[in-house]
């Protein structure tokens, strides 16, 4: 298998080219403003919504060009690493916020088109392979991002049984953390979900294939790990990769650091640096679903690329499989993998071919799929679901941390 990097390249545009793009986008926004001023929402609601959508799309592109400008300045040493990453994160937040506004406009547009009979009204009895995905997107129920305590407790109890996490404990009540490879009090061990509960079963079905949503709150999508390990896992500081990608089923996994600023992160009684490259230690042959661990691998890689976390280029260039998580399983919808990659940064046709080319069955393709706008919204929700709920930034680099 030919080796390649999943590293999605920075814009290579020169400063004059970026200035030209900025000017064109500025002119496009001015023209859009003129168009909007001539359209009455009361008289032409659909036309107005469509123009608003175009306007927001231009604003998103302006932010993406701004990120390219930041890359250009950083490569020329015109800004230090910390300021560069901070501004990248702030720009990403603006893109997410604009994406949220864009989806609201799309929701309102669909409601108006349904009202005027231009599109079929969505409902539980509507026909279509992805009707429940569409309902979850467009109806957007106001459900908490958190699992209920009952669901969370049940998943943890089930996982402890499935993975025999109490097996060999020196003291009653201690639970095995498969990552830090030590026993801890049960109160300090979390049932960490790999694919976030916030996605909901409908979106999980779409991303991973029919039936996957029913596994969202089960041991298949769970790791029993110390709470500091869970934080590092959620922050994208490390991933789990197969020891042997050709193994079927995959039973052996190892730890791979993905954020060089987090090598000294506390992981129970050891640091992340101590665990890098070590094989994960389970108590029996039961394992989380490979497709969920693959998903965490991909999203972590793309989040770290998007946020320019220290080491993202190095990790991409030194993938031990030569291709992201190359295995025989078809784990994720091809169009969603590409949409996630495009939402994390630039993805030109050559990089797209590399992402999907070669041997290995990481993705599956189906003729039926959501529209581009709808898949972009799924991707936005994926990245949003991985943001810290307290609004924090996770582990951030300092000048002394950079290698």
Coordinates of C-alpha atoms in Angstrom, one line a residue:
X1 CA 0.0 0.0 0.0
X2 CA 1.4 3.4 -0.9
X3 CA 2.1 5.7 2.0
X4 CA 0.6 9.1 2.2
X5 CA -0.3 11.8 4.7
X6 CA -3.8 12.8 5.6
X7 CA -2.3 16.2 6.2
X8 CA -4.7 18.6 4.5
X9 CA -2.4 21.4 3.2
X10 CA -2.6 25.0 4.0
X11 CA -3.6 27.4 1.3
X12 CA -0.6 28.0 -0.8
X13 CA -1.9 31.3 -2.2
X14 CA 0.4 34.2 -2.1
X15 CA -0.4 37.3 -0.1
X16 CA -1.6 39.2 -3.2
X17 CA -3.8 36.3 -4.2
X18 CA -5.4 36.2 -0.7
X19 CA -5.9 40.0 -0.9
X20 CA -7.7 39.5 -4.2
X21 CA -9.9 36.8 -2.6
X22 CA -10.7 39.1 0.3
X23 CA -11.6 41.9 -2.1
X24 CA -13.8 39.7 -4.2
X25 CA -15.7 38.4 -1.1
X26 CA -16.1 42.0 0.2
X27 CA -17.6 43.0 -3.2
X28 CA -19.9 39.9 -3.1
X29 CA -21.2 40.8 0.3
X30 CA -21.8 44.4 -0.8
X31 CA -23.7 43.1 -3.8
X32 CA -25.7 40.7 -1.6
X33 CA -26.6 43.5 0.8
X34 CA -28.0 45.5 -2.2
X35 CA -30.0 42.5 -3.3
X36 CA -31.4 41.9 0.2
X37 CA -32.4 45.6 0.5
X38 CA -34.6 45.2 -2.6
X39 CA -36.4 42.1 -1.4
X40 CA -39.3 42.2 1.1
X41 CA -39.4 39.2 3.5
X42 CA -43.2 39.7 3.8
X43 CA -43.7 39.6 0.1
X44 CA -41.0 37.1 -1.0
X45 CA -40.0 35.0 2.0
X46 CA -38.4 32.2 0.0
X47 CA -36.4 34.6 -2.1
X48 CA -35.3 36.5 1.0
X49 CA -34.2 33.3 2.8
X50 CA -32.2 32.1 -0.2
X51 CA -30.3 35.4 -0.3
X52 CA -29.7 35.3 3.4
X53 CA -28.2 31.8 3.0
X54 CA -25.9 33.1 0.2
X55 CA -24.9 35.9 2.4
X56 CA -24.0 33.6 5.3
X57 CA -22.1 31.3 2.9
X58 CA -20.0 34.3 1.8
X59 CA -19.3 35.2 5.4
X60 CA -18.1 31.6 6.1
X61 CA -15.8 31.8 3.1
X62 CA -14.4 35.1 4.4
X63 CA -13.5 33.4 7.7
X64 CA -11.8 30.5 5.8
X65 CA -9.7 33.0 3.8
X66 CA -8.8 34.7 7.0
X67 CA -7.5 31.3 8.3
X68 CA -5.4 31.0 5.2
X69 CA -4.1 34.5 5.9
X70 CA -3.1 33.4 9.4
X71 CA -1.3 30.4 8.0
X72 CA 0.6 32.6 5.6
X73 CA 1.7 35.1 8.3
X74 CA 2.7 32.2 10.6
X75 CA 4.8 30.6 7.9
X76 CA 6.6 33.9 7.5
X77 CA 7.2 34.1 11.3
X78 CA 5.0 37.2 11.6
X79 CA 3.1 35.8 14.6
X80 CA 4.1 33.5 17.4
X81 CA 2.7 30.0 17.8
X82 CA 0.4 30.8 20.7
X83 CA -1.3 33.8 19.1
X84 CA -1.5 31.9 15.8
X85 CA -3.4 28.9 17.5
X86 CA -5.5 31.2 19.6
X87 CA -6.7 33.2 16.5
X88 CA -7.3 29.9 14.6
X89 CA -9.6 28.7 17.5
X90 CA -11.4 32.0 17.5
X91 CA -11.9 31.9 13.7
X92 CA -13.2 28.3 14.0
X93 CA -15.7 29.5 16.6
X94 CA -17.0 32.2 14.2
X95 CA -17.3 29.6 11.4
X96 CA -19.3 27.3 13.7
X97 CA -21.5 30.2 14.8
X98 CA -22.2 31.2 11.2
X99 CA -22.9 27.6 10.4
X100 CA -25.5 27.6 13.1
X101 CA -27.1 30.7 11.7
X102 CA -27.0 29.1 8.2
X103 CA -28.8 26.0 9.4
X104 CA -31.5 28.1 11.0
X105 CA -32.1 29.9 7.7
X106 CA -32.3 26.5 5.9
X107 CA -34.8 25.2 8.5
X108 CA -36.9 28.3 8.0
X109 CA -36.6 28.0 4.2
X110 CA -37.8 24.4 4.3
X111 CA -40.8 25.4 6.5
X112 CA -41.8 28.1 4.1
X113 CA -41.4 25.7 1.1
X114 CA -43.5 23.1 2.9
X115 CA -46.1 25.8 3.6
X116 CA -46.3 26.7 -0.1
X117 CA -46.3 23.1 -1.2
X118 CA -42.9 23.3 -3.0
X119 CA -41.5 20.4 -1.0
X120 CA -43.2 17.5 0.8
X121 CA -43.8 18.0 4.4
X122 CA -41.6 15.9 6.6
X123 CA -43.2 13.5 9.0
X124 CA -42.7 10.0 10.6
X125 CA -44.7 8.5 7.7
X126 CA -42.7 10.2 5.0
X127 CA -40.9 7.9 2.5
X128 CA -37.1 7.8 2.2
X129 CA -34.1 6.0 3.4
X130 CA -33.0 8.8 5.7
X131 CA -36.3 10.2 6.9
X132 CA -35.4 9.9 10.6
X133 CA -32.1 11.6 10.0
X134 CA -33.9 14.4 8.2
X135 CA -36.5 14.7 11.0
X136 CA -33.7 14.8 13.6
X137 CA -32.0 17.6 11.6
X138 CA -35.0 19.7 10.7
X139 CA -37.2 19.3 13.8
X140 CA -34.1 19.8 15.9
X141 CA -35.7 18.8 19.3
X142 CA -34.5 20.7 22.3
X143 CA -32.9 17.7 24.0
X144 CA -30.0 18.1 26.5
X145 CA -26.5 17.2 25.2
X146 CA -26.0 15.2 28.3
X147 CA -27.1 11.6 28.8
X148 CA -29.7 11.1 31.5
X149 CA -28.2 9.8 34.7
X150 CA -30.2 6.6 34.4
X151 CA -28.8 5.9 30.8
X152 CA -25.3 6.8 31.9
X153 CA -25.5 4.6 35.0
X154 CA -26.9 1.6 33.1
X155 CA -24.2 1.9 30.4
X156 CA -21.4 2.0 33.0
X157 CA -22.8 -1.0 34.9
X158 CA -23.2 -3.0 31.6
X159 CA -19.7 -2.0 30.5
X160 CA -18.2 -3.2 33.8
X161 CA -19.8 -6.6 33.2
X162 CA -19.0 -6.9 29.5
X163 CA -15.4 -5.9 30.0
X164 CA -15.0 -7.6 33.4
X165 CA -13.5 -4.4 34.7
X166 CA -13.5 -5.6 38.4
X167 CA -11.5 -8.8 37.5
X168 CA -8.3 -9.1 39.4
X169 CA -9.0 -6.0 41.6
X170 CA -6.8 -6.0 44.7
X171 CA -9.6 -4.3 46.7
X172 CA -13.3 -4.6 46.3
X173 CA -14.9 -1.6 44.5
X174 CA -11.8 -0.9 42.3
X175 CA -12.3 -0.7 38.5
X176 CA -9.7 -1.3 35.8
X177 CA -8.7 1.6 33.5
X178 CA -7.6 -0.1 30.3
X179 CA -5.6 3.0 29.2
X180 CA -3.6 3.9 32.3
X181 CA -3.6 0.2 33.2
X182 CA -4.4 0.5 36.8
X183 CA -7.3 0.1 39.3
X184 CA -9.2 3.1 40.7
X185 CA -12.1 3.7 42.9
X186 CA -15.3 3.3 40.9
X187 CA -16.2 7.0 41.4
X188 CA -13.1 8.0 39.5
X189 CA -13.7 5.8 36.5
X190 CA -16.0 7.0 33.7
X191 CA -18.0 5.2 31.1
X192 CA -16.5 7.4 28.3
X193 CA -18.5 7.5 25.1
X194 CA -16.4 7.3 22.0
X195 CA -19.0 8.8 19.6
X196 CA -20.8 11.5 21.6
X197 CA -24.3 11.0 22.8
X198 CA -25.1 14.5 21.5
X199 CA -25.1 13.2 18.0
X200 CA -28.3 11.2 18.6
X201 CA -29.1 7.7 17.1
X202 CA -30.4 9.1 13.8
X203 CA -27.2 10.9 12.9
X204 CA -25.1 7.9 14.1
X205 CA -27.1 5.7 11.8
X206 CA -26.4 8.0 8.9
X207 CA -22.6 8.3 9.6
X208 CA -21.9 4.7 10.4
X209 CA -24.7 2.7 8.7
X210 CA -28.1 1.5 9.6
X211 CA -28.3 -0.1 13.1
X212 CA -25.4 1.8 14.5
X213 CA -27.6 4.3 16.4
X214 CA -28.9 1.5 18.6
X215 CA -25.3 1.0 19.9
X216 CA -24.8 4.7 20.9
X217 CA -25.5 4.2 24.6
X218 CA -24.0 0.7 24.9
X219 CA -20.7 -0.9 25.8
X220 CA -19.9 -1.0 22.1
X221 CA -19.4 2.8 22.2
X222 CA -17.7 2.9 25.6
X223 CA -14.3 2.9 27.3
X224 CA -14.1 2.5 31.1
X225 CA -11.3 4.9 31.9
X226 CA -10.1 7.2 34.7
X227 CA -11.7 10.7 34.6
X228 CA -8.4 12.4 33.6
X229 CA -7.9 9.9 30.8
X230 CA -11.4 10.7 29.6
X231 CA -10.6 14.4 29.5
X232 CA -7.4 13.8 27.5
X233 CA -9.3 11.4 25.1
X234 CA -12.1 13.9 24.6
X235 CA -9.7 16.8 24.1
X236 CA -8.0 14.9 21.2
X237 CA -4.7 14.4 23.0
X238 CA -4.4 10.7 22.0
X239 CA -6.2 8.1 19.9
X240 CA -6.3 4.3 19.8
X241 CA -5.0 2.6 16.7
X242 CA -4.8 -1.1 15.8
X243 CA -1.6 -2.9 16.7
X244 CA -2.2 -5.1 13.6
X245 CA -4.6 -3.6 11.0
X246 CA -5.0 -6.9 9.3
X247 CA -6.3 -8.6 12.4
X248 CA -9.9 -9.8 12.2
X249 CA -11.5 -8.9 14.6
X250 CA -9.2 -6.3 15.9
X251 CA -8.4 -7.2 19.5
X252 CA -5.1 -5.4 20.1
X253 CA -5.0 -1.6 20.3
X254 CA -2.3 0.8 21.2
X255 CA -2.0 4.4 22.3
X256 CA -0.9 7.2 20.0
X257 CA -0.2 10.8 21.1
X258 CA -1.8 13.3 18.8
X259 CA -1.1 16.6 20.7
X260 CA 2.5 17.2 21.5
X261 CA 1.5 20.0 23.9
X262 CA -0.1 17.4 26.1
X263 CA 2.6 14.8 26.6
X264 CA 2.8 15.5 30.4
X265 CA -0.9 15.3 30.9
X266 CA -1.9 13.4 34.1
X267 CA -3.4 10.1 33.1
X268 CA -4.3 8.6 36.4
X269 CA -1.0 7.8 38.0
X270 CA 1.1 8.1 34.9
X271 CA 1.6 10.7 32.2
X272 CA 0.5 10.5 28.6
X273 CA 4.1 10.5 27.5
X274 CA 4.7 7.3 29.6
X275 CA 1.8 5.5 27.7
X276 CA 2.6 6.6 24.1
X277 CA 2.9 3.5 22.0
X278 CA 1.8 1.1 24.7
X279 CA -0.8 -1.6 24.0
X280 CA -4.2 -1.1 25.7
X281 CA -4.8 -3.7 28.3
X282 CA -8.3 -5.2 28.5
X283 CA -9.4 -7.9 30.9
X284 CA -11.1 -10.2 28.3
X285 CA -11.6 -10.4 24.6
X286 CA -14.6 -7.9 24.4
X287 CA -13.8 -4.6 22.7
X288 CA -15.6 -1.4 21.7
X289 CA -16.8 -1.3 18.1
X290 CA -13.9 -0.7 15.7
X291 CA -16.0 1.8 13.7
X292 CA -16.4 4.0 16.7
X293 CA -12.7 4.0 17.5
X294 CA -12.0 4.8 13.8
X295 CA -14.4 7.7 14.1
X296 CA -12.6 9.1 17.1
X297 CA -9.3 8.7 15.3
X298 CA -10.6 10.6 12.2
X299 CA -12.3 13.4 14.1
X300 CA -9.3 13.8 16.4
X301 CA -7.0 14.1 13.5
X302 CA -9.2 16.7 11.8
X303 CA -9.9 18.7 15.0
X304 CA -6.2 18.9 15.7
X305 CA -5.5 19.9 12.1
X306 CA -8.3 22.5 12.2
X307 CA -7.0 24.0 15.5
X308 CA -3.3 23.6 14.6
X309 CA -2.6 21.6 17.7
X310 CA 1.2 21.0 18.2
X311 CA 2.2 17.9 16.3
X312 CA -0.8 17.6 13.9
X313 CA 1.5 17.6 10.9
X314 CA 4.0 15.2 12.4
X315 CA 1.2 12.8 13.4
X316 CA -0.3 12.9 9.9
X317 CA 3.0 12.4 8.2
X318 CA 4.0 9.4 10.4
X319 CA 0.8 7.4 10.4
X320 CA 1.9 3.9 11.2
X321 CA -0.6 2.4 8.8
X322 CA 0.5 4.7 5.9
X323 CA -3.3 5.4 5.5
X324 CA -5.7 6.5 8.1
X325 CA -6.5 3.5 10.2
X326 CA -6.4 1.2 7.2
X327 CA -8.4 -1.9 8.1
X328 CA -10.7 -4.3 6.4
X329 CA -13.9 -2.8 7.9
X330 CA -16.1 -0.4 6.2
X331 CA -16.8 1.9 9.1
X332 CA -18.0 5.3 7.9
X333 CA -20.1 6.8 5.0
X334 CA -17.6 8.0 2.4
X335 CA -19.4 11.3 1.8
X336 CA -19.4 12.1 5.5
X337 CA -15.7 11.5 5.8
X338 CA -15.1 13.9 3.0
X339 CA -17.5 16.5 4.4
X340 CA -15.9 16.3 7.8
X341 CA -12.4 16.8 6.2
X342 CA -13.7 19.7 4.2
X343 CA -15.2 21.3 7.3
X344 CA -11.9 21.0 9.1
X345 CA -9.9 22.7 6.3
X346 CA -9.1 22.7 2.6
X347 CA -9.4 19.5 0.7
X348 CA -8.4 19.7 -2.9
X349 CA -9.1 16.9 -5.5
X350 CA -5.7 15.4 -5.1
X351 CA -6.0 15.2 -1.3
X352 CA -9.5 13.8 -1.7
X353 CA -8.2 11.0 -3.9
X354 CA -5.5 10.2 -1.4
X355 CA -8.0 10.2 1.5
X356 CA -10.1 7.5 -0.2
X357 CA -7.6 5.7 -2.4
X358 CA -5.6 2.5 -1.8
X359 CA -6.5 -0.7 -0.1
X360 CA -8.5 -0.9 3.2
X361 CA -12.2 -0.4 3.7
X362 CA -12.6 2.5 6.0
X363 CA -15.7 3.9 4.2
X364 CA -18.8 2.7 2.4
X365 CA -20.6 4.5 -0.4
X366 CA -24.3 4.5 -1.1
X367 CA -26.3 6.1 -3.9
X368 CA -28.7 7.7 -1.5
X369 CA -27.4 10.4 0.7
X370 CA -28.3 13.8 2.2
X371 CA -27.8 17.0 0.4
X372 CA -24.5 18.9 0.7
X373 CA -26.1 21.5 3.0
X374 CA -27.5 18.8 5.2
X375 CA -24.2 16.8 5.4
X376 CA -22.4 20.1 6.2
X377 CA -24.9 20.5 9.1
X378 CA -24.2 17.0 10.3
X379 CA -20.4 17.8 10.2
X380 CA -21.0 21.0 12.1
X381 CA -22.8 19.1 14.8
X382 CA -20.0 16.5 14.9
X383 CA -17.4 19.1 15.7
X384 CA -19.7 21.0 18.0
X385 CA -20.4 17.7 20.0
X386 CA -16.7 17.4 20.6
X387 CA -16.2 20.9 22.1
X388 CA -15.8 21.0 25.9
X389 CA -19.3 21.5 27.5
X390 CA -17.9 24.1 29.9
X391 CA -16.7 26.2 27.1
X392 CA -13.1 25.4 27.9
X393 CA -10.4 24.9 25.3
X394 CA -9.0 21.7 26.6
X395 CA -5.2 21.4 26.8
X396 CA -3.6 24.4 25.3
X397 CA 0.1 24.9 24.4
X398 CA 2.5 27.2 26.1
X399 CA 5.8 28.3 24.7
X400 CA 7.6 25.8 26.9
X401 CA 5.4 22.9 25.7
X402 CA 6.3 23.2 22.1
X403 CA 8.7 20.6 20.8

